[in-house]
Short mmCIF file of C-alpha atoms and ligand atoms in Angstrom, two decimals:
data_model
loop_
_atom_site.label_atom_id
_atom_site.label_comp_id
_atom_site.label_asym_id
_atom_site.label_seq_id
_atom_site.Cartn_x
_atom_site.Cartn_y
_atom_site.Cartn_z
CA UNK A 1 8.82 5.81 -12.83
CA UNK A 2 12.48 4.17 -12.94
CA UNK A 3 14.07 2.58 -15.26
CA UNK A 4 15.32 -0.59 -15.21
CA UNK A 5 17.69 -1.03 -18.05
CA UNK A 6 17.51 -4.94 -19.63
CA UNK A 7 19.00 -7.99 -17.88
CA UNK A 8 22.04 -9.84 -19.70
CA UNK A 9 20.03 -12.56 -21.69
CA UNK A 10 22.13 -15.11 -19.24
CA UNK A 11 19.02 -14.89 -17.50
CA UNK A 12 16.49 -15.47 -19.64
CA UNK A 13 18.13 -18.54 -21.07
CA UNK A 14 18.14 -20.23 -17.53
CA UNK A 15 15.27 -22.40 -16.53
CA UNK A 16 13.00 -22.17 -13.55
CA UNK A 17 14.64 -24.88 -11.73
CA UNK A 18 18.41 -23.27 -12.63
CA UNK A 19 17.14 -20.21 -11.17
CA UNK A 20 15.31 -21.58 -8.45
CA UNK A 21 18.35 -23.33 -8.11
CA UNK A 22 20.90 -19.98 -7.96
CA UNK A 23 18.74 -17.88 -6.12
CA UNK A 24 19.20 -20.81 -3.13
CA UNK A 25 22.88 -20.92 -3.79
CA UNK A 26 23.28 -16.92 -3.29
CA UNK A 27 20.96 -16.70 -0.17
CA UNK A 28 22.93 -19.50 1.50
CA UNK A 29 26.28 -18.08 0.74
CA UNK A 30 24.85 -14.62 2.30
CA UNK A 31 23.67 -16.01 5.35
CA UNK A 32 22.52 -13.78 8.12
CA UNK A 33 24.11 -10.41 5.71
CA UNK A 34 20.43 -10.89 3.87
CA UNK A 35 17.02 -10.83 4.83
CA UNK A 36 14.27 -10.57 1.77
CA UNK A 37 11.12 -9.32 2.81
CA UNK A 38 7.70 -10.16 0.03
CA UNK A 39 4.75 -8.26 -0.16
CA UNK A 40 1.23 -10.24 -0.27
CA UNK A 41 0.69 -9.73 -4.06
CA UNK A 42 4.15 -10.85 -5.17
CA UNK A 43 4.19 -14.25 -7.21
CA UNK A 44 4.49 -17.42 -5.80
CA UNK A 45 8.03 -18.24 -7.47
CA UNK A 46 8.61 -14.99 -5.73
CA UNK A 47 7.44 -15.26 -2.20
CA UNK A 48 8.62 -18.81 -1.87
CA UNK A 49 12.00 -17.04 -1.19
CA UNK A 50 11.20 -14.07 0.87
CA UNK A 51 12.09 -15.14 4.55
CA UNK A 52 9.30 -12.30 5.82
CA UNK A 53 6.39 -11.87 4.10
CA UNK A 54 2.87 -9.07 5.45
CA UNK A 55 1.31 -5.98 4.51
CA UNK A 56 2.77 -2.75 3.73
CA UNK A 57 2.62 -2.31 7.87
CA UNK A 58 3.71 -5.16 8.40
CA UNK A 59 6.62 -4.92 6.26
CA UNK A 60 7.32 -1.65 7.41
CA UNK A 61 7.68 -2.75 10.80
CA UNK A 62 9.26 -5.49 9.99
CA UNK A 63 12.15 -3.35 8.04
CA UNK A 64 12.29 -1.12 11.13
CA UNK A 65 13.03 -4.14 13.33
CA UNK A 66 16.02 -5.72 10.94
CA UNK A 67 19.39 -4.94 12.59
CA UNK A 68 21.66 -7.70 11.32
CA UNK A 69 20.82 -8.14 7.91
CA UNK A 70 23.09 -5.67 5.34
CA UNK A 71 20.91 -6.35 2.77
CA UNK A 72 17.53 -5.99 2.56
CA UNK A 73 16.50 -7.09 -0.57
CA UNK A 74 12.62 -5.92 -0.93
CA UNK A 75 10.53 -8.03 -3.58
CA UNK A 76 7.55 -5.44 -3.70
CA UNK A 77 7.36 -2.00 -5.32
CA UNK A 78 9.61 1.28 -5.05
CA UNK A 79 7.64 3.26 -2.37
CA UNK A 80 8.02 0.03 0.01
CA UNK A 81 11.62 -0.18 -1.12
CA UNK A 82 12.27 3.67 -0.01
CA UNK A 83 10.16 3.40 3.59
CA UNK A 84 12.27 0.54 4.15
CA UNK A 85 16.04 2.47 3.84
CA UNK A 86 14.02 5.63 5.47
CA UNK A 87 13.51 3.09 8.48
CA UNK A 88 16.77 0.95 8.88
CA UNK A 89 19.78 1.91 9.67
CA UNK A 90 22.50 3.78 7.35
CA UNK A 91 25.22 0.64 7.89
CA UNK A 92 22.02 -1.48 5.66
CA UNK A 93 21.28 -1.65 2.05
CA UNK A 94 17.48 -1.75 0.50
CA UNK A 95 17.60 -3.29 -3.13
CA UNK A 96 14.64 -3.34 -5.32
CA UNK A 97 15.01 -6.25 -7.88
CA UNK A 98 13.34 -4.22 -10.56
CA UNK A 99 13.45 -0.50 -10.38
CA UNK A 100 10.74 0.02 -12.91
CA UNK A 101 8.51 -2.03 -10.40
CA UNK A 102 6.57 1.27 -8.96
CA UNK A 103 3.20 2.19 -8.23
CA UNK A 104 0.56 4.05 -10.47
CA UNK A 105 -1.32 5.16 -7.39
CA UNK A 106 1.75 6.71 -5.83
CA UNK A 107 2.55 8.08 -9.32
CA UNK A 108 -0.60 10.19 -8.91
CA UNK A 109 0.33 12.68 -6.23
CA UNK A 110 3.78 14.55 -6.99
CA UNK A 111 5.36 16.78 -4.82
CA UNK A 112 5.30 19.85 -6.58
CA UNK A 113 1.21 19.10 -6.50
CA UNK A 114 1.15 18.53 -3.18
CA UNK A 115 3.06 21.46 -2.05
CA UNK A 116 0.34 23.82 -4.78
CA UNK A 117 -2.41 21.86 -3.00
CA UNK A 118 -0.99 23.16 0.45
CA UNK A 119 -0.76 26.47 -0.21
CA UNK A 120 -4.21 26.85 -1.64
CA UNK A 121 -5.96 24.13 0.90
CA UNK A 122 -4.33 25.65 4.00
CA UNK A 123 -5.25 28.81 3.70
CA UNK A 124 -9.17 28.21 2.17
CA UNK A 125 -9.42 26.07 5.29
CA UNK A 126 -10.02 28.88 8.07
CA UNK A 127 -9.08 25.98 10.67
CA UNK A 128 -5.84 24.14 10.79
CA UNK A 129 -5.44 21.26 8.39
CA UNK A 130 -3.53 17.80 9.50
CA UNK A 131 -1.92 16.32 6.24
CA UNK A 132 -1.75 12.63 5.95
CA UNK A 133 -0.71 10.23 2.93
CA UNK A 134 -0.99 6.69 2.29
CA UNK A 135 2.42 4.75 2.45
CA UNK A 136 1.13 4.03 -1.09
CA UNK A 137 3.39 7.36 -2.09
CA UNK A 138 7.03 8.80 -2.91
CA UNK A 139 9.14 9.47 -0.14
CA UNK A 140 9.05 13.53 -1.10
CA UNK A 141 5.57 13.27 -0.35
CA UNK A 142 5.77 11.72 2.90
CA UNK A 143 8.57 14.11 3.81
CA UNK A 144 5.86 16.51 2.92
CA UNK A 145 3.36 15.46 5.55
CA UNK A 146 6.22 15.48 8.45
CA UNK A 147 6.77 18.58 7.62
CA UNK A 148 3.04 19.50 7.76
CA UNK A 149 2.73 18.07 11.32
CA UNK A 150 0.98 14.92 9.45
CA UNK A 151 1.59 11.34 9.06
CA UNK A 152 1.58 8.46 7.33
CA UNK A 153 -0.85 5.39 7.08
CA UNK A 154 -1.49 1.74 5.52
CA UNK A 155 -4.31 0.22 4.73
CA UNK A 156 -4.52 -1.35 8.11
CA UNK A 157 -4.79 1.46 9.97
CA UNK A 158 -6.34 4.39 8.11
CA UNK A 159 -9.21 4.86 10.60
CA UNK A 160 -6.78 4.95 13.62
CA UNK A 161 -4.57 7.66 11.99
CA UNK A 162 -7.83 9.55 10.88
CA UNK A 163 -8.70 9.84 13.89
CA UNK A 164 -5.43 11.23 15.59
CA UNK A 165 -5.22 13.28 12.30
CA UNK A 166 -8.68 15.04 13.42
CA UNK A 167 -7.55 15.93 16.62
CA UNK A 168 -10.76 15.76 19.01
CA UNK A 169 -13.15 16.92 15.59
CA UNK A 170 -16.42 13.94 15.82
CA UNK A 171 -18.65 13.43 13.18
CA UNK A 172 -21.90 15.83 14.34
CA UNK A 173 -19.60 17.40 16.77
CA UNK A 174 -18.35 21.47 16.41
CA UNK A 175 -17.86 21.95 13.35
CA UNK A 176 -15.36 24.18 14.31
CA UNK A 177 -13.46 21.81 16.71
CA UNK A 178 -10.44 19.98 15.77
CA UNK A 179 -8.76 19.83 12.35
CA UNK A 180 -9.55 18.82 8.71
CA UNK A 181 -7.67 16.61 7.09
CA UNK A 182 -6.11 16.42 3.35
CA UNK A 183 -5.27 12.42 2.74
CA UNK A 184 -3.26 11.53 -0.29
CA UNK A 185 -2.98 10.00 -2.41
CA UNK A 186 -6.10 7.35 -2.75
CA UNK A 187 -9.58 8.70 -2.54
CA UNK A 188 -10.75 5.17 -1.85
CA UNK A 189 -8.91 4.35 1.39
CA UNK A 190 -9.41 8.07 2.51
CA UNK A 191 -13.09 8.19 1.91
CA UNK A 192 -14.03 4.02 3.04
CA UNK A 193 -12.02 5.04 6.47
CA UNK A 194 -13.53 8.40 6.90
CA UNK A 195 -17.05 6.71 6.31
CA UNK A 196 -16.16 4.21 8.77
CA UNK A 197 -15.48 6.57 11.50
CA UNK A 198 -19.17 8.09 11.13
CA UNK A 199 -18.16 10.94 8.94
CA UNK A 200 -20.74 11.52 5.92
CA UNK A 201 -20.06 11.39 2.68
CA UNK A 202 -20.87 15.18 2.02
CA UNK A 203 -18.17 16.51 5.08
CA UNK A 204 -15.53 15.07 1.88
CA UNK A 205 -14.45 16.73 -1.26
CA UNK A 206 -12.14 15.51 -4.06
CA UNK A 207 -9.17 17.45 -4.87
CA UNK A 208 -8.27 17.20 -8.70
CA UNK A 209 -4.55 17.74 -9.21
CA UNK A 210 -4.65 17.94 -12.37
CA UNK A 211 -7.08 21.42 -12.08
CA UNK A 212 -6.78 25.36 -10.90
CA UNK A 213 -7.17 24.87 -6.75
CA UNK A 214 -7.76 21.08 -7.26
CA UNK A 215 -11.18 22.18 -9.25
CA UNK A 216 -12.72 23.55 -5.62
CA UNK A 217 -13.67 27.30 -4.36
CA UNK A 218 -12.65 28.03 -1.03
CA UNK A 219 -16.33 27.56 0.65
CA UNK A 220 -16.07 24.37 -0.77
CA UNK A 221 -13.24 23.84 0.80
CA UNK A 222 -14.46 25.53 4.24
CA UNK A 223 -17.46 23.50 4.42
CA UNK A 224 -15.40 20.33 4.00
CA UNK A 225 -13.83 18.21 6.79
CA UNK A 226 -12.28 15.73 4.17
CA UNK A 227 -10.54 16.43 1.38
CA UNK A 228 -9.27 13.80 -0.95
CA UNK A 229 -6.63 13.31 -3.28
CA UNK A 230 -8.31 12.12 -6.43
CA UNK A 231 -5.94 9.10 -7.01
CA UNK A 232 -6.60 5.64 -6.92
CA UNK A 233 -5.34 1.99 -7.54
CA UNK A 234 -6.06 0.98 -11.07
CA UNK A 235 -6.12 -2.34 -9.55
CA UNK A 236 -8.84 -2.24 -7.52
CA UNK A 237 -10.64 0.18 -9.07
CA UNK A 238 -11.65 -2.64 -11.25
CA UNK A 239 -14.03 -4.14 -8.62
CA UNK A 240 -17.84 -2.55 -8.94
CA UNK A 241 -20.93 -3.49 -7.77
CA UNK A 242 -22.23 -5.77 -10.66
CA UNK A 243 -19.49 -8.23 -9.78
CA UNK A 244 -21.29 -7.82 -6.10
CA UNK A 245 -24.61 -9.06 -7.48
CA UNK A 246 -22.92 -11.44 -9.48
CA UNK A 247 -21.59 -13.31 -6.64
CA UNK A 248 -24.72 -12.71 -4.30
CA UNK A 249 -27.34 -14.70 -7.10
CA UNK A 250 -24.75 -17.83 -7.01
CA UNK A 251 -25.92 -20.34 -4.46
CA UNK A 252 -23.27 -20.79 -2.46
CA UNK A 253 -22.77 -18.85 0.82
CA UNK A 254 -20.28 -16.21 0.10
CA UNK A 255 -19.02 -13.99 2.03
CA UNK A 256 -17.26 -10.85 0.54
CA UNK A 257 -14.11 -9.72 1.53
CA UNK A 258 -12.64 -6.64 -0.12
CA UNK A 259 -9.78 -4.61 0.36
CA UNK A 260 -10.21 -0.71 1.40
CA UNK A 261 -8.35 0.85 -2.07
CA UNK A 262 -12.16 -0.40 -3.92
CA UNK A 263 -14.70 1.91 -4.43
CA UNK A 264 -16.97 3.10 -1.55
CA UNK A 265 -20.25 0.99 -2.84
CA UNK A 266 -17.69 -2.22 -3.38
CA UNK A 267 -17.02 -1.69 -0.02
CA UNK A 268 -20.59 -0.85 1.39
CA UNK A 269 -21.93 -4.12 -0.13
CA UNK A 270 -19.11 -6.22 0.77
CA UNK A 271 -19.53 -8.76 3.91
CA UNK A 272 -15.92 -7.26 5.35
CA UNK A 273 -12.88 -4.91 4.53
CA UNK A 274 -9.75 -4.67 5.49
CA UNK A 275 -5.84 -5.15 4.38
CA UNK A 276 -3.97 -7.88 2.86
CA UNK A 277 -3.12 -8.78 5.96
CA UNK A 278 -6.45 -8.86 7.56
CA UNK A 279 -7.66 -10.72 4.35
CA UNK A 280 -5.27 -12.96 4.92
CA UNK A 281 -5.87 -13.86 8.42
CA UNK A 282 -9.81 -14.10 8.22
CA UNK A 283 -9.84 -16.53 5.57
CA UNK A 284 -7.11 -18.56 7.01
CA UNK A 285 -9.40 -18.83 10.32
CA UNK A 286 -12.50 -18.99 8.59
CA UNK A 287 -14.40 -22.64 8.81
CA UNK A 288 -13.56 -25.25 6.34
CA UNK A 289 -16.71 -25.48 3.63
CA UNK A 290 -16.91 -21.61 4.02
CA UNK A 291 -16.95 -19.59 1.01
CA UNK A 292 -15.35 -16.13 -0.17
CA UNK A 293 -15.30 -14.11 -2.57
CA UNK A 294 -12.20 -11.76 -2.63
CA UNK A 295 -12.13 -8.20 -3.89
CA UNK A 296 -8.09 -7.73 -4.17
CA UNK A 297 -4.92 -8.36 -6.48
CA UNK A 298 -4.83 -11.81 -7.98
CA UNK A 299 -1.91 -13.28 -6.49
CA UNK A 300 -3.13 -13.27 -3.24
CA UNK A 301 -6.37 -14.50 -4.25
CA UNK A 302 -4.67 -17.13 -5.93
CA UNK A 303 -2.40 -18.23 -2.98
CA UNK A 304 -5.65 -17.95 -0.80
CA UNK A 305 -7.00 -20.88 -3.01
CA UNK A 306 -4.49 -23.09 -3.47
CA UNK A 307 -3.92 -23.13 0.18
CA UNK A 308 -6.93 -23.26 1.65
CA UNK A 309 -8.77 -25.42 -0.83
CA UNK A 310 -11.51 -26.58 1.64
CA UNK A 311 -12.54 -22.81 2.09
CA UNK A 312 -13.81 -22.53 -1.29
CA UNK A 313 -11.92 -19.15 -2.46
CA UNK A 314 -12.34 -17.06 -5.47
CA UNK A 315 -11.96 -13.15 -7.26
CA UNK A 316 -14.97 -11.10 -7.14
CA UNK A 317 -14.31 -10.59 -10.40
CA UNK A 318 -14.18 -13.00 -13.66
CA UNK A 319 -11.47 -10.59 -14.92
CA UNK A 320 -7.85 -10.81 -13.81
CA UNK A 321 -7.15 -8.30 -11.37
CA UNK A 322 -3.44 -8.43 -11.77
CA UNK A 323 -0.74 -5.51 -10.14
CA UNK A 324 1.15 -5.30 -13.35
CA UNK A 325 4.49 -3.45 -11.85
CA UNK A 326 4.11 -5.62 -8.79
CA UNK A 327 4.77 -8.68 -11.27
CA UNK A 328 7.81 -7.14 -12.67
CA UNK A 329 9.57 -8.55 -9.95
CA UNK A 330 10.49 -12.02 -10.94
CA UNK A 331 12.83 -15.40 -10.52
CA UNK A 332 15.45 -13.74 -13.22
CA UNK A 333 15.80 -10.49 -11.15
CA UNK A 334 15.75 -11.53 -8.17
CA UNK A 335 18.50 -14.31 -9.43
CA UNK A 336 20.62 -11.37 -11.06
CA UNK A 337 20.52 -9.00 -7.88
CA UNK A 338 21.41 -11.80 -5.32
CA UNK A 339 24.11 -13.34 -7.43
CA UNK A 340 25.52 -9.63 -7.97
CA UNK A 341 25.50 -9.08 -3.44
CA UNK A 342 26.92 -12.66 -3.10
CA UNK A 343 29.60 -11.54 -5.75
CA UNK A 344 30.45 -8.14 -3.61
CA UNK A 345 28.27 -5.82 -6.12
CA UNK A 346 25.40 -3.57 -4.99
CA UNK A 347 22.83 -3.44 -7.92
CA UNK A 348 19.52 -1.80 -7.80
CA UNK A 349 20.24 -0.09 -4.36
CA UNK A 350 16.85 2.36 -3.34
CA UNK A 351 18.53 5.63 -1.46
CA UNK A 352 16.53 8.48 -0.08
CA UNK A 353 18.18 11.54 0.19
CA UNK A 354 18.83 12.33 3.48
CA UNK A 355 16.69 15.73 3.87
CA UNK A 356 13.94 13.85 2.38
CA UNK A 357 14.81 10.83 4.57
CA UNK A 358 14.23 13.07 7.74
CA UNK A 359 10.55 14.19 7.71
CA UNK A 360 9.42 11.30 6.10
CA UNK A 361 10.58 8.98 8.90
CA UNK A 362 9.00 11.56 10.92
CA UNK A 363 5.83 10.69 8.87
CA UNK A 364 6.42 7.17 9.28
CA UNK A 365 7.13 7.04 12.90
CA UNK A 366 4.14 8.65 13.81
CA UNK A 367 2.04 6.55 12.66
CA UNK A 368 4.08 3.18 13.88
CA UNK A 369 3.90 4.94 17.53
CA UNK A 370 -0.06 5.03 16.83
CA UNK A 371 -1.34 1.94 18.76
CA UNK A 372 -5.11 0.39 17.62
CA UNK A 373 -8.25 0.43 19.92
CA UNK A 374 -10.34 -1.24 17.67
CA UNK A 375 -10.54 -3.94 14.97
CA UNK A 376 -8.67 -3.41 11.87
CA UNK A 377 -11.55 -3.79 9.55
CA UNK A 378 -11.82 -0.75 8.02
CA UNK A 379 -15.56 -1.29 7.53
P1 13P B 401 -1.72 -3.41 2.01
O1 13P B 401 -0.42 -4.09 1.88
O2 13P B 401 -1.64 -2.33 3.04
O3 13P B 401 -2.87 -4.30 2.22
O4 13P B 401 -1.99 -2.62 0.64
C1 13P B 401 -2.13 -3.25 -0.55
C2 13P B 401 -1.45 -2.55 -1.63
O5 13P B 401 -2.03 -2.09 -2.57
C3 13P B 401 -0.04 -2.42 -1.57
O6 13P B 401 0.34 -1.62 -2.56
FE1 SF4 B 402 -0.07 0.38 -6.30
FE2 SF4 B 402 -2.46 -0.75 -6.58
FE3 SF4 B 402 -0.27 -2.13 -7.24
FE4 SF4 B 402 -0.81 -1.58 -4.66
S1 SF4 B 402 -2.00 -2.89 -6.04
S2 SF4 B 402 1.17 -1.38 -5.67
S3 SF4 B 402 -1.75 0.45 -4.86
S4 SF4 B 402 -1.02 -0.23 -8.23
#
């Protein structure tokens, strides 16, 4: 976690419309030197400004792709902030508007675990083992898995990195054939893909940081084709299967859509799964008079509604399913760190080391090289 030391109360004292008002002023007088890129769940005062908005693929890919902005000012949260200065160029800038905007999922799998994990996983294994993290992580731990012949992932395309990660191993295939895979950091994502692909629940184990050899014996670990990180996104961990039944005894039609980081039985009842991106994109083509219920972060769900008000969309749940450190990012800080560029001041500026920088693009290229032969759904 980073700290983000208070803003001058300047900020606080202005109104929406004075900082709506700034923020215009400083991204005009910046011109083509900025380019602000908005994850799905950020706020809607928020994303109103961002000139490129997607998924944490998309976004990486679109970060990769920026060569004339400077400054890339990133309203999402600090592991985006670091794949995006891993990716561009050393002549641009990544700024986070709020430092202490991070991620409690990536917060779960620290590199000095990971690298314990390793040395007891790889040799229980007796076959080789492909690493692979979520982008949902630090940079050190993606530096990790280049190093470790792995790669990254998003939530778009788990199953198709899965599957290169396995090299040639198939669900009732040799058990011996191919390679197992560790996938940090969220037990969710790794075990809804792996299901996916055909692979049962009991080729998976869960690997316990917190415990002596991640709380496994070595059979355990032999036996295993899977095993995963026990992390997981305290948002949408919050989605179960009463909310499921809840929405399936209402009358209306819905259809569920949920987002891979929910629990396995979320996701086996649900109607469809995929990314915020694929979420996005199925309910903006879905029929008007259709009806969905959503199983992700609340901003998004909330945009989904206001916008598409003849599609009839809601939260699977009743209860606000709200990424707190996403929200940190707001009007006043994103005022404060464009005023400060437009004034010649870097503030907030996301760096990774440069050893670190190395095998994680490694990480990340690898899996942007990876090219889809099926349907992003993950279910
Ligand atoms: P995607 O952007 O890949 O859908 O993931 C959602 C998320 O939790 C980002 O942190
Ligand atoms: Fe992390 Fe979950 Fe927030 Fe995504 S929604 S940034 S995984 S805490």
């Amino acid at each position: 976690m980073f700290f983000q030391p208070p803003l001058s109360s300047r900020y606080a004292q202005l109104s929406k419309a004075e900082l709506r008002a700034g923020i215009q002023e400083s991204k005009s007088r910046l011109g083509k030197r900025l380019v602000i890129l908005g994850h799905h769940y950020q706020q809607d005062d928020v994303i109103a400004f961002a000139d490129l908005t997607g998924d944490s693929l998309k976004l990486s890919q679109l970060a990769a792709e920026q060569t004339e902005a400077e400054h890339i000012v990133f309203c999402g949260v600090h592991f985006m902030a670091e794949s995006a200065d891993i990716l561009s160029s050393d002549r641009q800038q990544v700024i986070l508007p709020d430092l202490s905007a991070g991620c409690s999922m990536a917060d779960m799998a620290h590199i000095d675990e990971a690298e314990e994990a390793w040395s007891f996983l790889a040799e229980a294994a007796g076959m080789p083992i492909t690493p692979v993290t979520y982008v949902n992580s630090a940079a050190t731990v993606k530096a990790f898995v280049g190093r470790h012949d792995g790669a990254c992932c998003t939530s778009s395309n788990a199953k198709l990195v899965l599957k290169w990660a396995l090299r040639g191993a198939k669900p009732n295939g040799d058990p011996h054939a191919g390679h197992k895979v560790i996938f940090l950091p969220d037990q969710h994502l790794g075990r809804n893909s792996a299901y996916a692909l055909g692979w049962p629940l009991e080729s998976m184990v869960l690997y316990d940081p917190k415990r002596p050899h991640g709380g496994l014996r070595p059979e355990q670990v032999r036996e295993a084709r899977f095993i995963l990180w026990q992390g997981h996104c305290s948002v949408h961990q919050l989605f179960n299967l009463e909310q499921v039944e809840a929405i399936r005894a209402f009358d209306e039609p819905y259809q569920i859509i949920v987002h891979p980081e929910c629990p396995w039985e979320v996701c086996q009842r649900a109607d469809q799964v995929g990314s915020t991106e694929y979420i996005v994109k199925t309910i903006r083509e879905a029929p008007e008079g259709s009806y969905w219920a959503v199983g992700t972060e609340i901003h998004l769900v909330g945009r989904l509604a206001a916008t598409y008000p003849e599609k009839h969309v809601r939260s699977l749940a009743d209860i606000q399913c709200l990424c707190t450190t996403m929200f940190r990012i707001d009007l006043q800080h994103l005022y404060w760190v464009l005023e400060q560029l437009a004034a010649g001041a870097v503030v907030n500026r996301v760096v990774v080391d440069e050893e670190t920088k190395r095998w994680s693009r490694v990480a990340l290229e690898r899996m942007l090289k990876l090219r889809p032969d099926q349907p992003v759904s993950a279910k």
